[in-house]
Coordinates of C-alpha atoms and ligand atoms in Angstrom, one line a residue:
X14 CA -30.1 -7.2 -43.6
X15 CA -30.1 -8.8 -40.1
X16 CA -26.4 -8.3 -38.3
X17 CA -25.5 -10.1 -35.7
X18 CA -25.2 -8.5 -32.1
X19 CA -22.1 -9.3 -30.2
X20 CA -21.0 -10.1 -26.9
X21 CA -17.6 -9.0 -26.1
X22 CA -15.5 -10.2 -23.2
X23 CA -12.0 -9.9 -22.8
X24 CA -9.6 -9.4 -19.9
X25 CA -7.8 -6.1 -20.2
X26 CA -4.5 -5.7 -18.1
X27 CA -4.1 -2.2 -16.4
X28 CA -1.3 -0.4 -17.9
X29 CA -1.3 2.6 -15.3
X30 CA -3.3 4.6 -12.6
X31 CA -3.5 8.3 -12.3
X32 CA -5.5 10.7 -10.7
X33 CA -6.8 12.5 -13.4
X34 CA -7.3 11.1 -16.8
X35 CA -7.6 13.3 -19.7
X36 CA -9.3 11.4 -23.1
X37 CA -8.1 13.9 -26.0
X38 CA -5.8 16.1 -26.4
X39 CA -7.0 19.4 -29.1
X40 CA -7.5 22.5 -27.5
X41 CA -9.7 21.4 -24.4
X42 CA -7.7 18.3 -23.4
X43 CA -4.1 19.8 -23.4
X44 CA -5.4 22.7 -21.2
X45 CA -7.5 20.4 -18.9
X46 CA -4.6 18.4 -18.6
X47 CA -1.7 20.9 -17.7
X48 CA -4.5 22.9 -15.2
X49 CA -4.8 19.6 -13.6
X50 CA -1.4 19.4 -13.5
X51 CA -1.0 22.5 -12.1
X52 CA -3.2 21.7 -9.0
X53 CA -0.5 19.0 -8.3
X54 CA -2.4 16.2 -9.8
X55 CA -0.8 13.0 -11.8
X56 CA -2.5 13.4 -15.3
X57 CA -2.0 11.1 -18.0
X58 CA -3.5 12.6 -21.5
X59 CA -4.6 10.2 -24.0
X60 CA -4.9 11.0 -28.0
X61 CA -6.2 8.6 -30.6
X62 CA -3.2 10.3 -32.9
X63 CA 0.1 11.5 -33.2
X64 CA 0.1 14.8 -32.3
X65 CA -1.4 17.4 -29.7
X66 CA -3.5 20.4 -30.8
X67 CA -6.9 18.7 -32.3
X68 CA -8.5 20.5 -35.5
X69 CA -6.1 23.2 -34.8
X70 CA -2.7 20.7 -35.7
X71 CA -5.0 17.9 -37.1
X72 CA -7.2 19.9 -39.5
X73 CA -5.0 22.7 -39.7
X74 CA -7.4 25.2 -38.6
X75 CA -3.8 27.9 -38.2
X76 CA -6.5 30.8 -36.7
X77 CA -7.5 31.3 -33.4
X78 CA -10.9 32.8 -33.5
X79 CA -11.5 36.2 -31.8
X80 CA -13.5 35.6 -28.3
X81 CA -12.9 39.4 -26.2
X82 CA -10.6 38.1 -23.7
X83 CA -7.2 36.4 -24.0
X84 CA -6.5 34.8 -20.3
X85 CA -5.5 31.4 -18.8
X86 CA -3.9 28.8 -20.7
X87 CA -5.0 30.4 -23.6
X88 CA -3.1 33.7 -23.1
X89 CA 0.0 32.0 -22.3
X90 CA -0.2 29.7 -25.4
X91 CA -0.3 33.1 -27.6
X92 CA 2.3 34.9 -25.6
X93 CA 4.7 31.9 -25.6
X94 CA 4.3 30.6 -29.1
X95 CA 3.0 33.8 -30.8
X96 CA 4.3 36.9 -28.5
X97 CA 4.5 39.7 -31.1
X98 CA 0.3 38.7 -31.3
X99 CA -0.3 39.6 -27.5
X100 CA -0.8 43.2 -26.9
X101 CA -0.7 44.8 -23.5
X102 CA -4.3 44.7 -22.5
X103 CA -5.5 41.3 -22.1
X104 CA -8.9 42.2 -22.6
X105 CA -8.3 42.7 -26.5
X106 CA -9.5 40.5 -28.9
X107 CA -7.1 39.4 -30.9
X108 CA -7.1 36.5 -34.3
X109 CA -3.7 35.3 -34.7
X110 CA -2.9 32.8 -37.0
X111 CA -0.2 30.5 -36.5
X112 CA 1.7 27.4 -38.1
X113 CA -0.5 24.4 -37.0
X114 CA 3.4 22.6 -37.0
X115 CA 4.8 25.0 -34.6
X116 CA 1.6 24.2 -32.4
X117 CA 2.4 20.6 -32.5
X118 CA 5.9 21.0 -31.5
X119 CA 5.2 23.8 -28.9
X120 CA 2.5 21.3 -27.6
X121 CA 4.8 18.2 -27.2
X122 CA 7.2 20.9 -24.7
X123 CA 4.8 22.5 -22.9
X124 CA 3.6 18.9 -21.8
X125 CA 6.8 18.0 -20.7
X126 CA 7.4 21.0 -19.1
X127 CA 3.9 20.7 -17.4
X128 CA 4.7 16.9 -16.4
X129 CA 1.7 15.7 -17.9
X130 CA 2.0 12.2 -19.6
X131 CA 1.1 12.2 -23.0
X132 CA 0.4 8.9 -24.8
X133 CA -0.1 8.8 -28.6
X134 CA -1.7 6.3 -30.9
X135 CA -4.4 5.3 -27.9
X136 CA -7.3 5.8 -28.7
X137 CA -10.0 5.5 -26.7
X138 CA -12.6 2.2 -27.0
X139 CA -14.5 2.2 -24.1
X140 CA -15.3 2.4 -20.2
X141 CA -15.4 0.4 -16.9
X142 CA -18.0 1.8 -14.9
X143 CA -19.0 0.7 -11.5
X144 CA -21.8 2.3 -10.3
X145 CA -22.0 6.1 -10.8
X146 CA -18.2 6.4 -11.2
X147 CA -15.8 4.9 -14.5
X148 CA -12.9 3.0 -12.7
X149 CA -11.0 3.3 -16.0
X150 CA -11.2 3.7 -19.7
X151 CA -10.1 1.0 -22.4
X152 CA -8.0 1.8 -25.1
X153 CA -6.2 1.0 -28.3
X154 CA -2.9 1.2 -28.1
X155 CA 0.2 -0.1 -30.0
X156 CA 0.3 -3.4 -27.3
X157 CA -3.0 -3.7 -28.0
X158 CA -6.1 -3.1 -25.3
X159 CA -5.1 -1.6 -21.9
X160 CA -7.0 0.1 -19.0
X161 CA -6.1 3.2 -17.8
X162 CA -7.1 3.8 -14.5
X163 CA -8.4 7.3 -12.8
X164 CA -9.7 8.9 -10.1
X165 CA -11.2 11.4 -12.5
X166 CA -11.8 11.7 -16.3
X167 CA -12.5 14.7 -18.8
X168 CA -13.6 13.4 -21.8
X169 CA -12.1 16.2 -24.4
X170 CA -12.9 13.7 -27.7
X171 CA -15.1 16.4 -29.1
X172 CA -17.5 13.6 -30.0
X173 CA -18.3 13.2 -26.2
X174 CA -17.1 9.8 -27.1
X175 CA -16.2 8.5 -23.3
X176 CA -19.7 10.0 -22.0
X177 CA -21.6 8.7 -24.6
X178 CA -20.0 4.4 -24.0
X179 CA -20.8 6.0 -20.3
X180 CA -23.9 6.0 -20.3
X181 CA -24.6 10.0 -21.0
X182 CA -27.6 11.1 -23.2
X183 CA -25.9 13.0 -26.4
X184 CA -27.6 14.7 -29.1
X185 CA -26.3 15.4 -32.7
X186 CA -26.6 18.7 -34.8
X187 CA -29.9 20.7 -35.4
X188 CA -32.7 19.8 -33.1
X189 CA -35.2 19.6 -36.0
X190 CA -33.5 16.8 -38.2
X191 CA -29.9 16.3 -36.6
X192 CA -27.6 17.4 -39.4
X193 CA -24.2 18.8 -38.1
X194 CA -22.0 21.4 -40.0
X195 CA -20.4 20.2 -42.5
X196 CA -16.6 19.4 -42.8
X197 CA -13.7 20.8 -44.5
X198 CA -9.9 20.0 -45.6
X199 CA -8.0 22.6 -44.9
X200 CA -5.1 23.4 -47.4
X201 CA -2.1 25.3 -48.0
X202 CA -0.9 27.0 -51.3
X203 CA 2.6 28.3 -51.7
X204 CA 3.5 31.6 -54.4
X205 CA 6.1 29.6 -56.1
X206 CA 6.9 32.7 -58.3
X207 CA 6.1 31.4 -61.3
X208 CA 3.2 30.5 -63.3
X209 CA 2.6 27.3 -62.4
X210 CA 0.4 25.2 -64.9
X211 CA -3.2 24.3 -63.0
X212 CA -3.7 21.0 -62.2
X213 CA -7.2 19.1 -62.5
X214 CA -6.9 15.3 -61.4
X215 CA -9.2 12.4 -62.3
X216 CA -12.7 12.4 -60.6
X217 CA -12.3 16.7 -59.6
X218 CA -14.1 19.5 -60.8
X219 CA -14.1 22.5 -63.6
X220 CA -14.8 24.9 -61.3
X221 CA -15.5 28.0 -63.2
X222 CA -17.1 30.5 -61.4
X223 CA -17.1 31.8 -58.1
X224 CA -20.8 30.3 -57.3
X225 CA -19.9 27.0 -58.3
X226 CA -17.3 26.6 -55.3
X227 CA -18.6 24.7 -52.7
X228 CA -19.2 27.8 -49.9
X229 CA -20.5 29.7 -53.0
X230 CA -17.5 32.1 -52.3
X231 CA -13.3 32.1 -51.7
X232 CA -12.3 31.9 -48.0
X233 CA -8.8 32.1 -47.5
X234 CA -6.0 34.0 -45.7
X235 CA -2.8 35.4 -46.9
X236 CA -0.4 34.3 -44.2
X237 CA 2.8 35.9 -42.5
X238 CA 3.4 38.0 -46.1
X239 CA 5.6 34.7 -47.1
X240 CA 3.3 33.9 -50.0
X241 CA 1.7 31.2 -47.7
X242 CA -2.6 30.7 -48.6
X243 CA -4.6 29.1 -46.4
X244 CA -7.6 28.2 -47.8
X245 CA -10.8 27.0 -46.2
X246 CA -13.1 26.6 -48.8
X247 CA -14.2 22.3 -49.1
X248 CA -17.6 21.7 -48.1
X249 CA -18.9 18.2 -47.0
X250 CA -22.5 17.5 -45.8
X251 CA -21.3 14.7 -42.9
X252 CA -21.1 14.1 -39.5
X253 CA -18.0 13.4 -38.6
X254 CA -19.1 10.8 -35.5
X255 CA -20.7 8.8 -38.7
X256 CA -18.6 5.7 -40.5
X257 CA -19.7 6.3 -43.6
X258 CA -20.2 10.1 -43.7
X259 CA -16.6 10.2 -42.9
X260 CA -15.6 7.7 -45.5
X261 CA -17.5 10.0 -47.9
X262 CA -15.8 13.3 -46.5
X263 CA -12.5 12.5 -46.9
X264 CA -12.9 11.4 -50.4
X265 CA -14.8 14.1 -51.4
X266 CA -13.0 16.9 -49.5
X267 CA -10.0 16.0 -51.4
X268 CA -11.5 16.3 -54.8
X269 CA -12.9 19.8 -53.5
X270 CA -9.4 20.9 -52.2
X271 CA -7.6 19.8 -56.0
X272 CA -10.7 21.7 -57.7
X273 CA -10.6 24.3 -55.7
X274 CA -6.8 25.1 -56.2
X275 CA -7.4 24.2 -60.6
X276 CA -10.0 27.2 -59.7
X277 CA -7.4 29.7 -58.2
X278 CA -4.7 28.8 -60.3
X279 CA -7.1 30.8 -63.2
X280 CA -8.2 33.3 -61.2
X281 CA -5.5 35.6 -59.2
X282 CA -3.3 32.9 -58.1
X283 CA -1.7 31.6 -61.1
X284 CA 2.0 31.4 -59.3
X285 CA 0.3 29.3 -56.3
X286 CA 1.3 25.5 -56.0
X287 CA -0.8 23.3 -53.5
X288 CA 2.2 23.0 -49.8
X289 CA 0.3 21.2 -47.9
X290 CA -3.0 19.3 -47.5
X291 CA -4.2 18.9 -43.7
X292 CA -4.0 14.9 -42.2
X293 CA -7.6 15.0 -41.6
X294 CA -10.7 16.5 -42.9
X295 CA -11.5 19.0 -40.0
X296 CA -14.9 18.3 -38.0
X297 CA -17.0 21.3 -37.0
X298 CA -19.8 19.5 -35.0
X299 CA -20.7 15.7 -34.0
X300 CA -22.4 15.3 -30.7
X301 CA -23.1 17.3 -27.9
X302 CA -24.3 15.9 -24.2
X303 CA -26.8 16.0 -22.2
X304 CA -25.6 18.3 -19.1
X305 CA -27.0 19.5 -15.7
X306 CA -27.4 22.9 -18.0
X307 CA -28.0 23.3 -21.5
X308 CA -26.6 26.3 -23.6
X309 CA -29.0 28.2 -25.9
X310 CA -29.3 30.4 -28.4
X311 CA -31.3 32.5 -26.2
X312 CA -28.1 32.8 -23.7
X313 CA -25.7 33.3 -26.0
X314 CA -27.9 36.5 -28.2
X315 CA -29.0 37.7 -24.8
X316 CA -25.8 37.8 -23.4
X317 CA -26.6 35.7 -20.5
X318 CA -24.5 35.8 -17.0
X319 CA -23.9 32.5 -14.8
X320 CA -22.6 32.7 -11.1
X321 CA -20.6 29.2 -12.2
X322 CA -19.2 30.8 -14.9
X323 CA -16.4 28.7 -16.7
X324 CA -15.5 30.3 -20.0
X325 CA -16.5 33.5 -21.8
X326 CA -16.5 34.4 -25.5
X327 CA -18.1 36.9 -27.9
X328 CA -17.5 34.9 -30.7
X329 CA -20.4 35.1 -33.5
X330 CA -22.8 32.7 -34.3
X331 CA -21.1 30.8 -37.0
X332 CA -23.0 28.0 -38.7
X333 CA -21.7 26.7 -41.9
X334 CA -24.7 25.2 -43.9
X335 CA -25.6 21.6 -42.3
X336 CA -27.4 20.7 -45.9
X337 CA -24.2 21.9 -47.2
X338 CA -26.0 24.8 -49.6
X339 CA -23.6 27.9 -50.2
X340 CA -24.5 29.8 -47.2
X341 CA -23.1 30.9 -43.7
X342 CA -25.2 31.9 -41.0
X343 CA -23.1 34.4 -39.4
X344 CA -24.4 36.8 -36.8
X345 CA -22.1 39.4 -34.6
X346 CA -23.3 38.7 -30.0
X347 CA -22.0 40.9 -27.6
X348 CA -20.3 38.4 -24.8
X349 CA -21.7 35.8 -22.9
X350 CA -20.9 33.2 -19.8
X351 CA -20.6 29.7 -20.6
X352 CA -21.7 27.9 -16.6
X353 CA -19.8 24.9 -15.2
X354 CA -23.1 22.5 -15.3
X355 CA -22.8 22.4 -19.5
X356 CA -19.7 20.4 -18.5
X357 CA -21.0 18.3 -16.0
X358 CA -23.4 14.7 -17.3
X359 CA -25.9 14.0 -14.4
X360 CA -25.3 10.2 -14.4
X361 CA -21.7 10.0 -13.6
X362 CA -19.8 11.8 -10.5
X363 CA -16.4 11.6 -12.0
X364 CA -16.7 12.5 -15.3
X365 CA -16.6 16.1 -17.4
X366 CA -17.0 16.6 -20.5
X367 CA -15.0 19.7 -22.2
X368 CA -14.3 21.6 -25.7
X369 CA -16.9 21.3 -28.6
X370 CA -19.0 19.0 -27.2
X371 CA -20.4 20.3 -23.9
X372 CA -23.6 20.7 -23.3
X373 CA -25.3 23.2 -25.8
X374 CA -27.8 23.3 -28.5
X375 CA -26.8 23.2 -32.8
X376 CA -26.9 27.0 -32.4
X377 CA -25.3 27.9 -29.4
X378 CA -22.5 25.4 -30.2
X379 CA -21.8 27.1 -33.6
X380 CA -20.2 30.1 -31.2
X381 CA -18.9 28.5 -28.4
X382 CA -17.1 25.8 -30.4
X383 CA -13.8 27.6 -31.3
X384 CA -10.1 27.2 -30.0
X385 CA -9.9 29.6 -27.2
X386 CA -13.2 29.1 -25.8
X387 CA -12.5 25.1 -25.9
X388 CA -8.7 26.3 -23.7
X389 CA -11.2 27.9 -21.2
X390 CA -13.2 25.2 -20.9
X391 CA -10.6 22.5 -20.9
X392 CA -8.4 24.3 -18.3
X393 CA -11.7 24.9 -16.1
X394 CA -12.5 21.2 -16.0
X395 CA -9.2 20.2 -15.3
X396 CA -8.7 22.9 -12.3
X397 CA -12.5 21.7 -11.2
X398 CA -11.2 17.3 -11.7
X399 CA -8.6 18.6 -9.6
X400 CA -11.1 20.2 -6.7
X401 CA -13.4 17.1 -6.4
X402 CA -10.6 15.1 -6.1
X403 CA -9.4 17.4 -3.2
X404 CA -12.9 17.9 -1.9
X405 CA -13.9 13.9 -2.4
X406 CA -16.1 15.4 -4.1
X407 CA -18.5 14.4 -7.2
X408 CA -18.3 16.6 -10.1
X409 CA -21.6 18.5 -9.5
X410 CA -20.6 18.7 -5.8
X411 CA -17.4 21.3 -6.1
X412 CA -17.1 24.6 -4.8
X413 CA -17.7 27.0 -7.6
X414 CA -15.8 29.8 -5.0
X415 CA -12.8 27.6 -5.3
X416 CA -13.4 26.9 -8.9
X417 CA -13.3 30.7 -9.2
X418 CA -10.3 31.2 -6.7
X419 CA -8.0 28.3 -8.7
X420 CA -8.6 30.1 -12.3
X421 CA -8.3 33.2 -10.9
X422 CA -4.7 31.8 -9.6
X423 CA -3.8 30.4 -13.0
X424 CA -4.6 33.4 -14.2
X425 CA -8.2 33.5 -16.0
X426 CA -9.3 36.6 -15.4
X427 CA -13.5 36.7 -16.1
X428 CA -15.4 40.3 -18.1
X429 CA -17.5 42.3 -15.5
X430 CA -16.6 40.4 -12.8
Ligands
FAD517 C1 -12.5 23.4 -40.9 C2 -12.5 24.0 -39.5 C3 -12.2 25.3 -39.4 C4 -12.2 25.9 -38.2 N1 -11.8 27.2 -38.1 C5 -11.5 27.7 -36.8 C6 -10.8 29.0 -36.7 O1 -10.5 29.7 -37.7 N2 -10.5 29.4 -35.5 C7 -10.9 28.7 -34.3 O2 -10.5 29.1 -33.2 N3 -11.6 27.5 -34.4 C8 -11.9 27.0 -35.6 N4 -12.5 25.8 -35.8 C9 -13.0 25.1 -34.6 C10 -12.0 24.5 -33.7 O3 -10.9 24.1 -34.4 C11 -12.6 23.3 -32.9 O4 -13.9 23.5 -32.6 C12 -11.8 23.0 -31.7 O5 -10.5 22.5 -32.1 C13 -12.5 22.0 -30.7 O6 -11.6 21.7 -29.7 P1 -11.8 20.4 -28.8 O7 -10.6 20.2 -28.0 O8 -13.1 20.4 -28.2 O9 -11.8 19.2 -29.9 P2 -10.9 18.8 -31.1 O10 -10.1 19.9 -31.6 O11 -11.7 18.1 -32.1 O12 -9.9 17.7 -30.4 C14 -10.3 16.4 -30.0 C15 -9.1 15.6 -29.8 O13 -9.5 14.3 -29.3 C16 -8.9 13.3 -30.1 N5 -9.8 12.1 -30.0 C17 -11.0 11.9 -30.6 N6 -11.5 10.7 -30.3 C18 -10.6 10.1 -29.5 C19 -10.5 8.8 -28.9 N7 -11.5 7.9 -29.1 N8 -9.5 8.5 -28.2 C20 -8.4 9.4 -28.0 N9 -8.4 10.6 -28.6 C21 -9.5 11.0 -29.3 C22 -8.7 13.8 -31.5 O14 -7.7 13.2 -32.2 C23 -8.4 15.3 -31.2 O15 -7.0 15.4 -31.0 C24 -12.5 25.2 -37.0 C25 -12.9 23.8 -37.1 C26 -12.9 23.2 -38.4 C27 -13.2 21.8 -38.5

């Protein structure tokens, strides 16, 4: 079939200017947007939703993943949402869970508090670049299309969305035939105390053993001792950048997430009643750019050390199965430096990219990709934003001293340095 390529002209009225202009707002965009912030900077945070917190609210994610440090933005969220989590030493690694509602709430304060300008239900459609700089980005809102104009932007999509209509080369899952990690619905049970009577709608499946569950096995946590499970156990081969992968996700995930609960209902949680079943099928992995350095599995195994060090983790190589077979590639790495230039696209000066989507092979992604290294990340781009702005500056121009000196004030505190 032949479709028809488009033109599309319209005038868009400005609706605002700011100096910094975070697209996003999970884990990377709300810290990039209150470091920002911080540095005395007018940031206005867009989110295609209604609520802050990305997979962790959206997809109810509810864990933090370990990384070795807790510091920054990140530390603070734990100690002020979660303080009996935080223990002394900051350098433990710790795995709290936590009510993906609480998050939201906590979220929509600690903006306020921060003065950053949240917007919901925007999302964003496109940019207007001049040159090597984007004057402002279009998006959907409620009055329909506006422009929101910026001195700098930190696209925190997680699908590199706003480098990608830039302009930016992106690449999508593994380098030999592009398939991402699959995605999941995450889902709540509640101990009702009762035997409840398992329930198998039209269209799921008669689960009956432990192999024929989607990961091949039962992933769930026991949360808070209040009879609360969450479980994390749908599988979906998609890429969730992809219109009709994600069609097929969320349709499938939610048969998964019935059959999975019919399944635990026989076996050990026969008093359990599906709570609560997440807005959005959660999205491990969609497209990662092309940045002035590219993270590798080498770095990450060999534990490799940057002087422009932005973020640190030790989180494992995680990589759920792209061709969505039953297994996990899960492998333990000792710590490594995540530099400044994965965050920084070559073609545009006044654009970073932040969270899940920085610059980074299939591989090395599958580590760096969770919560508290995306906080690091976001909160360094938003301190950096705030430097070239300061500097006049492009992106890849900044002091990496400063960079350093401003973290170290909003307290990021960096392993073995
Ligand atoms: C099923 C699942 C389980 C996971 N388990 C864990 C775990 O146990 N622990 C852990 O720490 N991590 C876990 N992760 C990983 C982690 O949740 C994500 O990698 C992390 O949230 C990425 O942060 P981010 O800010 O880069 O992007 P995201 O969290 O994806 O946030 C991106 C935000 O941008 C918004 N957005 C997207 N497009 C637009 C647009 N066009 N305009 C405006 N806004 C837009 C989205 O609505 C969203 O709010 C899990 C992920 C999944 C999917």
């Amino acid at each position: 079939m032949n479709l028809a390529v488009f033109a599309f002209e319209r005038q868009v009225q400005s609706y605002l200017r700011a100096d910094v202009i975070v697209i996003g707002g999970g884990p990377a965009g709300t810290a990039a947007a209150i470091s920002a912030a911080r540095c005395g900077k007018r940031v206005v945070l867009l989110e295609k939703s209604a609520q802050l917190g990305g997979m962790g609210t959206l997809a109810n994610v509810s864990v933090f993943m370990p990384v070795g440090n807790v510091t920054g933005i990140y530390r603070e969220i734990v100690s002020e949402m979660l303080s009996e989590y935080l223990p002394p030493d900051h350098d433990r690694s710790i795995s709290p869970q936590y009510s993906p509602f609480l998050l939201r709430q906590y979220l929509n304060e600690k903006m306020k508090k921060e003065q950053v300008q949240v917007f919901f239900h925007c999302e964003f459609v496109g940019v207007i670049r001049e040159g090597r700089r984007i004057k402002a980005v279009v998006a959907s809102t409620r009055e329909g299309l506006k422009a929101f104009e910026g001195e700098r932007f930190i696209d925190c999509t997680g699908d590199a969305r706003v480098a990608i209509d830039a302009g930016v080369p992106s690449h999508s899952g593994r380098e030999e035939d592009g398939l991402t990690q699959p995605m999941t619905l995450m889902f709540t049970m509640q101990n009702t105390g009762k035997k409840v009577v398992p329930l198998l709608p039209e269209g799921c499946y008669p689960y009956e053993k432990e192999s024929d569950l989607p990961q091949g096995r039962r992933l769930y946590w026991e949360q808070n001792n209040d009879g609360t499970l969450l479980v994390n156990m749908s599988r979906v081969k998609a890429n969730g950048a992809k219109i009709e992968d994600v069609n097929y996700a969320e349709a499938e995930a939610l048969k998964q997430v019935f059959s999975i609960a019919h399944y635990l209902q026989k076996t050990g949680f026969e008093t359990y009643a599906i709570s609560h079943i997440a807005p959005q099928t959660g999205v491990r992995e969609t497209n990662q750019i092309q940045g002035l350095y590219t993270l590798s599995e080498q770095d990450v195994v060999n534990g490799a050390r940057f002087p422009d060090v932005v973020a640190q983790t030790n989180y494992e190589i995680d990589i759920h199965s792209p061709d969505a077979s039953k297994t996990t590639d899960e492998r333990k790495v000792d710590g490594y430096d995540i530099p400044y230039r994965c965050m920084v696209p070559e073609e545009i000066d006044n654009l970073l990219v932040a969270g899940r989507s920085i610059s980074a092979t299939h591989v090395a992604m599958s580590s760096m990709r969770v919560q508290a290294t995306c906080f690091a990340l976001g909160q360094a781009a938003g301190a950096a934003a705030a430097i070239s702005l300061d500097e006049s500056n492009a992106m890849n121009e900044i002091s990496i001293n400063k960079l350093h000196a401003v973290l170290e004030l909003q307290g990021v505190k960096f392993i073995g340095r």
